[in-house]
Coordinates of C-alpha atoms in Angstrom, one line a residue:
M1 CA 37.1 57.7 -77.9
L2 CA 35.4 60.6 -76.1
S3 CA 35.9 61.0 -72.3
D4 CA 33.1 59.9 -70.0
V5 CA 32.0 63.4 -69.3
E6 CA 32.0 64.3 -73.0
I7 CA 29.9 61.2 -73.8
A8 CA 27.5 62.2 -71.0
Q9 CA 27.3 65.8 -72.2
S10 CA 26.6 64.8 -75.8
A11 CA 23.8 62.4 -74.8
Q12 CA 20.2 63.3 -75.6
I13 CA 18.3 62.1 -72.5
D14 CA 14.6 62.3 -71.8
K15 CA 13.0 64.0 -68.8
I16 CA 13.0 61.8 -65.7
T17 CA 9.2 61.2 -66.0
V18 CA 9.9 59.0 -69.0
A19 CA 12.2 56.7 -67.0
A20 CA 9.7 56.8 -64.1
N21 CA 6.9 55.6 -66.4
K22 CA 8.9 52.5 -67.3
L23 CA 8.5 51.6 -63.6
G24 CA 4.9 52.5 -63.5
L25 CA 5.5 55.8 -61.7
T26 CA 3.7 59.0 -62.4
E27 CA 4.6 62.7 -61.9
D28 CA 2.6 62.6 -58.6
D29 CA 5.0 59.9 -57.3
L30 CA 8.0 62.1 -57.8
E31 CA 9.6 65.0 -56.0
F32 CA 11.6 66.8 -58.7
Y33 CA 15.2 68.1 -58.5
G34 CA 15.2 69.7 -62.0
K35 CA 14.4 67.9 -65.2
F36 CA 16.5 64.8 -64.9
K37 CA 16.5 63.9 -61.1
A38 CA 13.8 63.1 -58.7
K39 CA 13.1 61.5 -55.3
I40 CA 10.4 58.9 -55.0
S41 CA 7.6 59.8 -52.6
P42 CA 7.2 57.5 -49.6
D43 CA 3.5 57.1 -50.6
V44 CA 4.6 54.9 -53.4
W45 CA 5.7 52.1 -51.0
H46 CA 2.1 51.7 -49.7
R47 CA 0.9 51.1 -53.2
V48 CA 3.6 48.6 -54.3
K49 CA 4.7 46.8 -51.1
D50 CA 2.5 43.8 -51.9
N51 CA 3.9 43.4 -55.4
P52 CA 6.0 40.2 -55.9
D53 CA 9.8 40.8 -55.8
G54 CA 11.8 40.8 -59.0
K55 CA 15.0 38.9 -59.5
L56 CA 18.0 40.4 -57.7
I57 CA 21.5 40.4 -59.3
L58 CA 24.5 41.4 -57.2
V59 CA 27.5 42.6 -59.2
T60 CA 30.9 42.3 -57.4
A61 CA 34.5 41.9 -58.6
I62 CA 37.9 40.5 -58.1
T63 CA 40.3 42.4 -55.8
P64 CA 40.7 45.9 -57.2
T65 CA 43.9 47.0 -59.0
P66 CA 45.1 50.3 -60.5
A67 CA 44.3 48.7 -63.9
G68 CA 40.6 49.0 -63.1
E69 CA 37.8 46.4 -63.3
G70 CA 34.7 48.3 -64.3
K71 CA 32.2 47.0 -61.8
T72 CA 29.8 50.0 -61.9
T73 CA 30.1 50.2 -65.6
T74 CA 29.2 46.5 -65.9
S75 CA 26.2 46.9 -63.6
I76 CA 24.8 49.8 -65.7
G77 CA 25.6 48.1 -69.0
L78 CA 24.0 44.8 -67.8
A79 CA 20.8 46.7 -66.9
D80 CA 20.8 48.3 -70.3
A81 CA 21.3 44.9 -71.9
F82 CA 18.2 43.5 -70.0
A83 CA 16.3 46.5 -71.4
H84 CA 17.4 45.5 -74.9
L85 CA 15.9 42.1 -74.2
G86 CA 12.6 43.7 -73.3
R87 CA 12.8 43.1 -69.6
K88 CA 11.3 45.5 -67.0
I89 CA 14.6 46.4 -65.4
C90 CA 16.0 48.8 -62.8
V91 CA 19.6 49.3 -61.5
A92 CA 20.2 50.3 -57.9
L93 CA 23.6 51.9 -57.1
R94 CA 25.4 53.8 -54.4
E95 CA 25.9 57.6 -54.6
P96 CA 29.5 58.7 -55.2
S97 CA 31.5 60.4 -52.5
L98 CA 33.1 63.8 -53.3
G99 CA 36.4 62.7 -51.6
P100 CA 37.4 60.2 -54.3
C101 CA 36.0 62.4 -57.1
F102 CA 38.6 65.1 -56.3
G103 CA 41.2 62.5 -55.1
I104 CA 42.4 59.5 -57.0
K105 CA 39.6 56.9 -57.4
G106 CA 37.2 58.9 -59.5
G107 CA 33.4 58.9 -59.5
A108 CA 30.9 56.1 -59.5
A109 CA 28.6 56.8 -62.4
G110 CA 30.0 54.2 -64.8
G111 CA 32.0 54.8 -67.9
G112 CA 32.0 55.0 -71.6
Y113 CA 28.6 54.2 -73.0
A114 CA 27.4 52.6 -69.8
Q115 CA 26.8 55.5 -67.5
V116 CA 24.1 57.0 -65.3
V117 CA 23.1 60.6 -66.0
P118 CA 23.3 63.5 -65.3
M119 CA 26.8 62.2 -64.4
E120 CA 28.1 65.6 -63.3
D121 CA 25.3 66.1 -60.8
I122 CA 25.5 62.5 -59.5
N123 CA 29.2 62.8 -58.9
L124 CA 29.0 66.2 -57.3
H125 CA 26.2 67.4 -54.9
F126 CA 23.3 65.4 -56.5
T127 CA 20.2 65.8 -54.3
G128 CA 22.1 66.8 -51.2
D129 CA 21.8 63.5 -49.3
F130 CA 25.5 63.5 -48.3
H131 CA 25.3 67.1 -47.1
A132 CA 22.3 66.2 -45.0
I133 CA 24.2 63.3 -43.4
T134 CA 27.2 65.5 -42.8
T135 CA 25.1 68.1 -41.1
A136 CA 23.2 65.7 -39.0
H137 CA 26.4 64.0 -37.9
N138 CA 28.1 67.2 -37.0
L139 CA 25.0 68.5 -35.2
L140 CA 25.3 65.5 -32.9
A141 CA 29.0 66.3 -32.3
A142 CA 28.1 70.0 -31.6
V143 CA 25.4 69.1 -29.1
L144 CA 27.8 66.7 -27.4
D145 CA 30.5 69.3 -27.0
N146 CA 27.9 71.8 -25.8
H147 CA 26.8 69.3 -23.1
L148 CA 30.4 69.1 -21.9
Q149 CA 30.6 72.9 -21.8
Q150 CA 27.2 73.3 -20.0
G151 CA 28.2 71.2 -16.9
N152 CA 28.4 67.6 -18.2
E153 CA 25.2 66.4 -16.5
L154 CA 25.7 62.9 -17.9
K155 CA 29.2 62.6 -16.4
I156 CA 30.8 61.9 -19.7
D157 CA 34.4 60.9 -19.6
V158 CA 36.0 63.4 -22.0
R159 CA 38.7 60.9 -22.8
R160 CA 36.1 58.5 -24.1
V161 CA 34.1 60.6 -26.5
V162 CA 33.9 58.3 -29.6
W163 CA 31.8 60.5 -31.9
K164 CA 34.1 62.4 -34.3
R165 CA 33.1 65.0 -36.9
V166 CA 32.9 64.2 -40.7
L167 CA 33.5 65.9 -44.0
D168 CA 32.9 64.6 -47.5
L169 CA 36.4 65.3 -48.7
N170 CA 39.8 63.5 -48.5
D171 CA 41.7 65.6 -45.9
R172 CA 44.5 63.9 -43.9
A173 CA 45.2 67.0 -41.9
L174 CA 41.9 66.5 -40.1
R175 CA 42.4 62.9 -38.9
N176 CA 43.6 64.1 -35.5
V177 CA 42.6 67.5 -34.1
I178 CA 42.1 69.3 -30.8
V179 CA 38.9 71.2 -30.2
G180 CA 37.8 73.5 -27.4
L181 CA 41.0 75.7 -27.5
G182 CA 41.0 79.4 -26.8
G183 CA 39.7 79.7 -23.3
K184 CA 36.7 78.6 -21.2
A185 CA 34.2 80.3 -23.4
N186 CA 35.2 78.1 -26.4
G187 CA 34.5 74.7 -25.0
V188 CA 36.2 71.8 -23.2
P189 CA 39.6 71.0 -24.8
R190 CA 39.9 67.4 -26.0
E191 CA 41.4 65.3 -28.7
T192 CA 39.2 64.2 -31.5
G193 CA 39.3 64.0 -35.3
F194 CA 37.4 63.8 -38.6
D195 CA 36.2 60.8 -40.7
I196 CA 35.0 61.0 -44.2
T197 CA 31.2 61.3 -44.5
V198 CA 30.8 57.9 -46.1
A199 CA 32.4 56.3 -43.0
S200 CA 29.8 57.9 -40.7
E201 CA 27.5 55.6 -38.8
M202 CA 24.6 57.8 -40.0
M203 CA 25.4 56.8 -43.6
A204 CA 25.2 53.1 -42.6
I205 CA 21.9 53.9 -40.7
L206 CA 20.4 55.6 -43.7
C207 CA 21.3 52.6 -45.9
L208 CA 20.0 49.9 -43.5
A209 CA 16.8 51.6 -42.2
K210 CA 13.7 50.0 -43.6
D211 CA 11.6 53.2 -43.2
F212 CA 11.6 56.6 -41.5
A213 CA 10.5 55.2 -38.1
D214 CA 13.3 52.7 -38.2
L215 CA 15.7 55.4 -39.2
K216 CA 14.7 57.5 -36.2
E217 CA 15.0 54.6 -33.8
R218 CA 18.4 53.7 -35.0
L219 CA 19.6 57.3 -34.8
G220 CA 18.6 57.4 -31.1
K221 CA 20.8 54.3 -30.4
I222 CA 24.0 55.9 -31.7
I223 CA 26.8 55.7 -29.0
V224 CA 28.6 59.0 -28.8
A225 CA 30.6 58.5 -25.6
Y226 CA 31.1 56.6 -22.3
T227 CA 30.6 57.9 -18.8
V228 CA 33.2 57.9 -16.1
D229 CA 31.8 54.6 -14.8
G230 CA 31.8 52.9 -18.3
S231 CA 28.2 53.3 -19.2
I232 CA 27.2 54.3 -22.8
V233 CA 25.9 57.7 -23.8
T234 CA 23.6 57.8 -26.8
A235 CA 21.9 60.4 -29.0
N236 CA 18.7 59.7 -27.1
D237 CA 20.5 60.7 -23.9
L238 CA 21.4 64.0 -25.5
N239 CA 17.7 64.6 -26.5
V240 CA 18.7 65.3 -30.1
T241 CA 17.2 62.4 -32.0
G242 CA 14.2 64.4 -33.3
S243 CA 16.5 67.0 -34.8
L244 CA 18.7 64.4 -36.4
A245 CA 15.7 62.7 -38.0
L246 CA 14.4 66.0 -39.2
L247 CA 17.7 66.7 -41.1
L248 CA 17.4 63.3 -42.8
K249 CA 13.7 63.5 -43.7
D250 CA 14.4 63.9 -47.4
A251 CA 17.7 62.0 -47.5
I252 CA 15.9 58.7 -46.8
K253 CA 13.9 59.0 -50.0
P254 CA 15.5 57.1 -53.0
N255 CA 16.8 59.1 -55.9
L256 CA 15.6 58.3 -59.4
V257 CA 17.8 59.0 -62.5
Q258 CA 18.5 57.0 -65.7
T259 CA 21.2 55.5 -67.8
L260 CA 22.4 56.9 -71.1
E261 CA 19.9 54.5 -72.7
G262 CA 17.0 55.6 -70.5
T263 CA 17.0 52.6 -68.1
P264 CA 15.6 53.6 -64.7
A265 CA 18.3 53.9 -61.9
L266 CA 17.8 54.3 -58.2
I267 CA 21.0 55.8 -56.7
H268 CA 20.8 56.1 -52.9
G269 CA 23.3 56.0 -50.1
G270 CA 27.0 55.5 -50.3
P271 CA 29.0 53.8 -47.6
F272 CA 32.6 52.8 -48.6
A273 CA 33.1 49.0 -48.7
N274 CA 36.6 49.1 -47.1
I275 CA 35.6 51.2 -44.1
A276 CA 31.8 50.6 -44.0
H277 CA 29.4 48.1 -45.5
G278 CA 29.6 49.2 -49.1
C279 CA 26.0 48.9 -50.4
N280 CA 23.2 51.2 -51.6
S281 CA 20.2 51.6 -49.3
V282 CA 17.8 48.8 -48.4
T283 CA 15.0 51.3 -49.1
A284 CA 16.1 51.8 -52.8
T285 CA 16.7 48.0 -53.3
R286 CA 13.3 47.2 -51.9
Y287 CA 11.6 49.8 -54.1
A288 CA 13.4 48.5 -57.1
L289 CA 12.4 44.9 -56.5
K290 CA 8.7 45.9 -56.2
L291 CA 8.8 48.1 -59.3
A292 CA 10.9 46.0 -61.7
D293 CA 11.1 42.3 -62.8
I294 CA 14.9 42.3 -62.6
V295 CA 17.1 44.5 -60.4
V296 CA 20.9 44.9 -60.8
T297 CA 22.8 46.2 -57.8
E298 CA 26.4 46.3 -56.8
A299 CA 28.6 46.1 -53.7
G300 CA 31.9 48.0 -53.4
F301 CA 35.4 46.8 -54.2
G302 CA 36.1 43.0 -54.4
A303 CA 33.8 40.2 -53.3
D304 CA 35.8 39.9 -50.0
L305 CA 34.6 43.3 -49.0
G306 CA 31.4 44.6 -50.6
A307 CA 29.8 41.2 -51.5
E308 CA 30.6 39.7 -48.1
K309 CA 29.0 42.7 -46.3
F310 CA 26.1 42.8 -48.7
L311 CA 25.3 39.2 -47.9
D312 CA 26.3 39.0 -44.2
I313 CA 25.0 42.4 -43.2
K314 CA 22.5 43.8 -45.6
C315 CA 20.8 40.5 -46.5
R316 CA 20.9 39.4 -42.9
M317 CA 19.1 42.5 -41.7
S318 CA 16.7 43.0 -44.6
G319 CA 15.8 39.4 -45.6
L320 CA 17.0 40.1 -49.2
Q321 CA 18.6 37.3 -51.2
P322 CA 20.4 37.5 -54.5
D323 CA 19.3 35.2 -57.3
A324 CA 22.7 35.5 -59.0
V325 CA 26.1 37.1 -58.5
V326 CA 28.3 38.5 -61.3
I327 CA 32.0 38.7 -60.6
V328 CA 33.7 41.3 -62.8
A329 CA 37.3 40.8 -64.0
T330 CA 39.7 42.1 -66.7
I331 CA 42.7 40.6 -68.3
R332 CA 44.7 43.6 -67.3
A333 CA 43.8 43.3 -63.6
L334 CA 44.6 39.6 -63.7
K335 CA 48.0 40.3 -65.1
M336 CA 48.7 42.7 -62.2
H337 CA 47.7 40.0 -59.8
G338 CA 50.1 37.8 -61.7
G339 CA 53.0 40.2 -61.0
V340 CA 53.0 42.4 -64.2
D341 CA 53.8 46.1 -63.7
K342 CA 51.1 48.5 -64.8
K343 CA 53.1 49.9 -67.6
N344 CA 53.5 46.5 -69.2
L345 CA 49.8 45.4 -69.1
A346 CA 49.3 45.8 -72.9
E347 CA 51.8 43.1 -73.7
P348 CA 50.4 39.6 -74.2
N349 CA 51.3 37.4 -71.2
V350 CA 49.2 34.2 -70.8
A351 CA 51.4 33.0 -67.9
A352 CA 50.7 36.1 -65.9
V353 CA 47.0 35.8 -66.5
E354 CA 47.1 32.2 -65.3
C355 CA 49.0 33.2 -62.2
G356 CA 46.6 36.0 -61.5
L357 CA 43.6 33.7 -61.9
E358 CA 44.2 32.5 -58.4
N359 CA 42.6 35.7 -57.2
L360 CA 39.5 35.1 -59.4
E361 CA 39.3 31.5 -58.2
K362 CA 39.1 32.6 -54.5
H363 CA 36.3 35.0 -55.2
I364 CA 34.4 32.3 -57.2
E365 CA 34.8 29.9 -54.2
N366 CA 33.6 32.6 -51.8
I367 CA 30.4 33.2 -53.8
Q368 CA 29.8 29.5 -54.2
G369 CA 30.4 29.2 -50.4
F370 CA 27.4 31.5 -49.9
G371 CA 25.3 29.0 -52.0
L372 CA 24.7 31.4 -54.9
P373 CA 25.2 31.0 -58.6
A374 CA 28.2 32.9 -59.9
I375 CA 28.8 34.4 -63.4
V376 CA 32.2 35.7 -64.4
A377 CA 32.0 38.9 -66.6
L378 CA 35.2 39.6 -68.4
N379 CA 35.4 43.3 -69.4
D380 CA 36.9 43.5 -72.9
F381 CA 40.0 45.6 -73.7
P382 CA 41.5 46.0 -77.2
T383 CA 44.8 44.4 -75.9
D384 CA 43.2 41.2 -74.8
T385 CA 44.4 38.2 -76.8
P386 CA 42.4 35.0 -77.6
E387 CA 44.8 32.9 -75.6
E388 CA 44.4 35.1 -72.5
I389 CA 40.7 35.1 -72.8
S390 CA 40.7 31.3 -73.2
A391 CA 42.7 30.9 -70.0
V392 CA 39.9 32.7 -68.1
E393 CA 37.2 30.6 -69.8
K394 CA 39.0 27.3 -68.8
I395 CA 39.1 28.3 -65.1
C396 CA 35.4 29.2 -65.1
A397 CA 34.6 25.9 -66.7
A398 CA 36.7 24.1 -64.1
K399 CA 35.0 25.9 -61.3
G400 CA 31.5 25.2 -62.7
V401 CA 30.5 28.9 -63.3
R402 CA 29.2 30.6 -66.3
F403 CA 31.5 33.0 -68.3
A404 CA 30.6 35.9 -70.5
R405 CA 32.5 38.7 -72.2
S406 CA 31.3 42.2 -71.6
K407 CA 31.7 45.1 -74.1
V408 CA 29.4 47.6 -72.4
F409 CA 32.0 50.3 -72.1
A410 CA 32.3 50.7 -75.8
D411 CA 28.9 49.4 -77.0
G412 CA 26.5 50.2 -74.1
G413 CA 23.6 47.7 -73.5
A414 CA 24.2 46.0 -76.8
G415 CA 27.6 44.9 -75.6
G416 CA 26.1 43.2 -72.5
I417 CA 23.6 40.9 -74.2
E418 CA 25.8 37.8 -73.8
L419 CA 26.2 38.6 -70.1
A420 CA 22.5 39.2 -69.6
K421 CA 21.6 35.9 -71.2
A422 CA 24.1 34.1 -69.0
V423 CA 22.7 35.7 -65.9
E424 CA 19.1 34.8 -66.9
D425 CA 20.2 31.2 -67.4
S426 CA 21.6 31.1 -63.9
F427 CA 18.2 31.9 -62.4
N428 CA 17.4 28.2 -62.9
D429 CA 20.5 27.1 -60.9
A430 CA 20.0 25.6 -57.5
K431 CA 20.6 28.1 -54.6
N432 CA 21.2 27.4 -50.9
F433 CA 21.9 30.8 -49.4
T434 CA 24.2 30.5 -46.4
L435 CA 25.8 33.2 -44.3
T436 CA 29.4 33.2 -43.2
Y437 CA 28.5 33.1 -39.4
S438 CA 25.5 32.8 -37.2
D439 CA 24.2 35.5 -34.8
D440 CA 25.0 33.4 -31.8
E441 CA 28.7 33.2 -32.4
T442 CA 30.9 35.5 -30.4
I443 CA 32.4 38.6 -32.1
A444 CA 35.8 36.9 -32.1
E445 CA 34.4 33.8 -33.7
K446 CA 32.6 35.9 -36.4
I447 CA 35.8 37.8 -37.2
S448 CA 37.7 34.5 -37.4
A449 CA 35.0 33.0 -39.7
V450 CA 35.3 35.9 -42.2
A451 CA 39.1 36.0 -42.1
K452 CA 39.4 32.2 -42.7
K453 CA 36.5 31.5 -45.0
I454 CA 36.5 34.7 -47.1
Y455 CA 40.1 36.1 -46.9
G456 CA 41.9 32.7 -46.7
A457 CA 43.7 33.7 -43.5
D458 CA 45.2 31.1 -41.1
G459 CA 43.8 33.0 -38.1
V460 CA 43.3 36.4 -36.4
D461 CA 45.6 38.3 -34.0
F462 CA 44.0 40.9 -31.6
T463 CA 46.0 43.7 -30.2
S464 CA 45.8 44.2 -26.4
A465 CA 43.5 47.2 -27.0
A466 CA 41.3 45.1 -29.2
K467 CA 41.0 42.4 -26.6
K468 CA 39.8 44.9 -24.0
Q469 CA 37.3 46.2 -26.5
L470 CA 36.0 42.7 -27.2
E471 CA 35.4 42.2 -23.5
E472 CA 33.6 45.5 -23.2
I473 CA 31.4 44.7 -26.2
E474 CA 30.3 41.5 -24.5
R475 CA 29.8 43.3 -21.2
L476 CA 27.6 46.0 -22.8
G477 CA 25.4 43.3 -24.5
F478 CA 26.4 43.9 -28.1
G479 CA 28.0 40.5 -28.6
K480 CA 25.3 39.2 -31.0
L481 CA 25.7 41.9 -33.6
P482 CA 27.1 41.1 -37.0
I483 CA 30.5 42.5 -37.9
C484 CA 31.8 45.0 -40.5
I485 CA 35.5 44.5 -41.1
A486 CA 37.4 47.6 -42.3
K487 CA 40.5 46.5 -44.3
T488 CA 42.4 47.3 -47.4
Q489 CA 40.6 46.8 -50.7
Y490 CA 43.8 46.0 -52.6
S491 CA 44.4 42.5 -51.1
L492 CA 42.5 39.5 -49.8
S493 CA 44.7 39.9 -46.7
D494 CA 45.1 43.0 -44.5
D495 CA 48.4 43.9 -46.3
A496 CA 47.8 45.9 -49.5
A497 CA 51.1 44.7 -50.9
K498 CA 50.0 41.0 -51.1
L499 CA 48.3 40.6 -54.5
G500 CA 46.9 37.5 -56.0
R501 CA 45.8 34.9 -53.5
P502 CA 47.9 35.4 -50.4
K503 CA 48.6 32.3 -48.2
N504 CA 50.1 31.8 -44.7
F505 CA 49.0 35.0 -43.1
N506 CA 47.0 36.2 -40.1
V507 CA 44.7 39.2 -40.0
T508 CA 45.5 41.7 -37.3
V509 CA 42.6 43.4 -35.5
R510 CA 43.7 46.7 -33.9
E511 CA 40.4 48.3 -32.9
L512 CA 36.7 47.6 -32.5
K513 CA 33.8 50.1 -32.5
I514 CA 30.2 49.6 -31.6
S515 CA 27.8 51.0 -34.2
A516 CA 24.7 50.4 -32.2
G517 CA 22.4 52.4 -34.5
A518 CA 23.6 50.7 -37.6
G519 CA 23.5 47.4 -35.8
F520 CA 27.0 46.0 -36.3
I521 CA 30.5 46.0 -34.8
V522 CA 33.1 47.8 -36.9
V523 CA 36.4 45.9 -36.9
L524 CA 39.5 47.8 -38.0
S525 CA 42.4 45.8 -39.4
G526 CA 45.7 46.6 -40.8
A527 CA 46.4 50.3 -41.6
I528 CA 42.9 51.2 -42.8
L529 CA 42.0 54.9 -42.4
T530 CA 38.6 56.3 -42.0
M531 CA 39.7 59.7 -43.4
P532 CA 41.5 59.2 -46.7
G533 CA 44.2 61.6 -48.0
L534 CA 44.8 63.1 -51.4
P535 CA 47.5 61.8 -53.8
K536 CA 50.5 63.9 -54.9
R537 CA 48.5 65.0 -58.0
P538 CA 44.8 64.9 -57.0
A539 CA 42.1 64.8 -59.7
A540 CA 41.0 68.2 -58.5
E541 CA 44.0 69.7 -60.3
K542 CA 42.5 68.6 -63.7
I543 CA 38.9 69.6 -63.2
D544 CA 37.6 72.8 -64.7
I545 CA 34.4 74.6 -65.7
T546 CA 33.9 77.2 -68.4
A547 CA 32.0 80.4 -68.1
D548 CA 29.1 78.8 -69.9
G549 CA 29.0 75.8 -67.6
V550 CA 30.9 73.2 -69.6
I551 CA 32.7 70.8 -67.2
S552 CA 36.0 69.1 -68.2
G553 CA 38.4 66.7 -66.5
L554 CA 35.7 65.2 -64.2
F555 CA 36.4 61.7 -65.9

């Protein structure tokens, strides 16, 4: 089979106006970035805002493994399958980060014959949204350091500057740095560091803002430092909110592209789910719901991360509510959760599948705990045996959820018809959408609720530093905010080595940060890093481009 990039390069796709027309959009509604990409004009919202909302399908997955689950591929293929059934459909996804593209994870444009295109552009610079966020974030950092240099009128405690810089690459050498060296003319020396752009609070703000006015208000609330007496210092205090908003004036507009089969796709925003809230923008999702009858969207990594944050953060803030949730799994991944080494995944092993199904069961229980219909989508692999597939079907039947096999990687939309029909059937199921915790609970209670209900932990341990931060959060008046837990994606626990369905464990909280602009508290657990590193053999070593512009090795 051809590689993903070869499939994408060989595809004959229409100009973006054709996909736009499927949503009722005209050329005047678009701001073009070449022939195959466009941003949607803000004027469109005024025309469609009173349209009834379409059905919203959230695609999530079991706990990720190196074997791969294919969540984005399933999302795209499912959307194409609905198009085969004659539905007015749109898929809404996150933008890929450059860091993983050149690192180990790869891109986020789907795979096989279920891709969004132009995949090279989407996985690289796209329409410049991430660059705009990077620039705005670093402008705020530069203004802050300049304030310190020019007399520090706000009496900022240089030991309590909390606004780092960002870069959209994996670069472990930048996690901890010292700035301001080289003498008085070069600034005030202090310790700081870099995060990856997708961990920036500005990324979260872009994805949660309901419109430009809301974006600007949120930017002004960003906490950058604390004064010597413990008061907060915000972007508004530095008089830079207008400039930050200016840099993001185009980034807030949703990006329109299409799948290989011409299904409209809105790709906008890209916070990681392990260190941020893991969902595409509220703006893009709301546009899609007004323009299409059915919308497929995804949340990053497993349901314990992306889906929990989609529901407890994005839905809480926006009023959105999914009509169905698809949980993606593969026989290969279930075997890994059952203890099989990656090199032996092609060997039939029903016992390992049955053992690994504990992980799928927990994710099903979590979605049912939110009061939402769940459908398990099993991504087909040639090595899957009837006995292994039957084991998955039996668990789904026992749990009272629908089951469908998905062949979209090899067959595109035609391979997702079974799944699309199962999802449509679920629209008639009873729903009782319930969040994991209430706004009125304390931050500690909210963390405990997620740890116990979603992860299956026995409890939560707070480091001494985290306990002090909890007290400060309450003192400063941010105790009613929702929480965004940053933890490993490779386990339901905060220990990446614990596969399957871990039991008898506590979650350790080592740090808490107030994201006042985004409107949540970031809770760091385990050894999670907000600036990833590169592997021993990064993907960057395999990527190339010829003199006539043909890309290879991208995926």
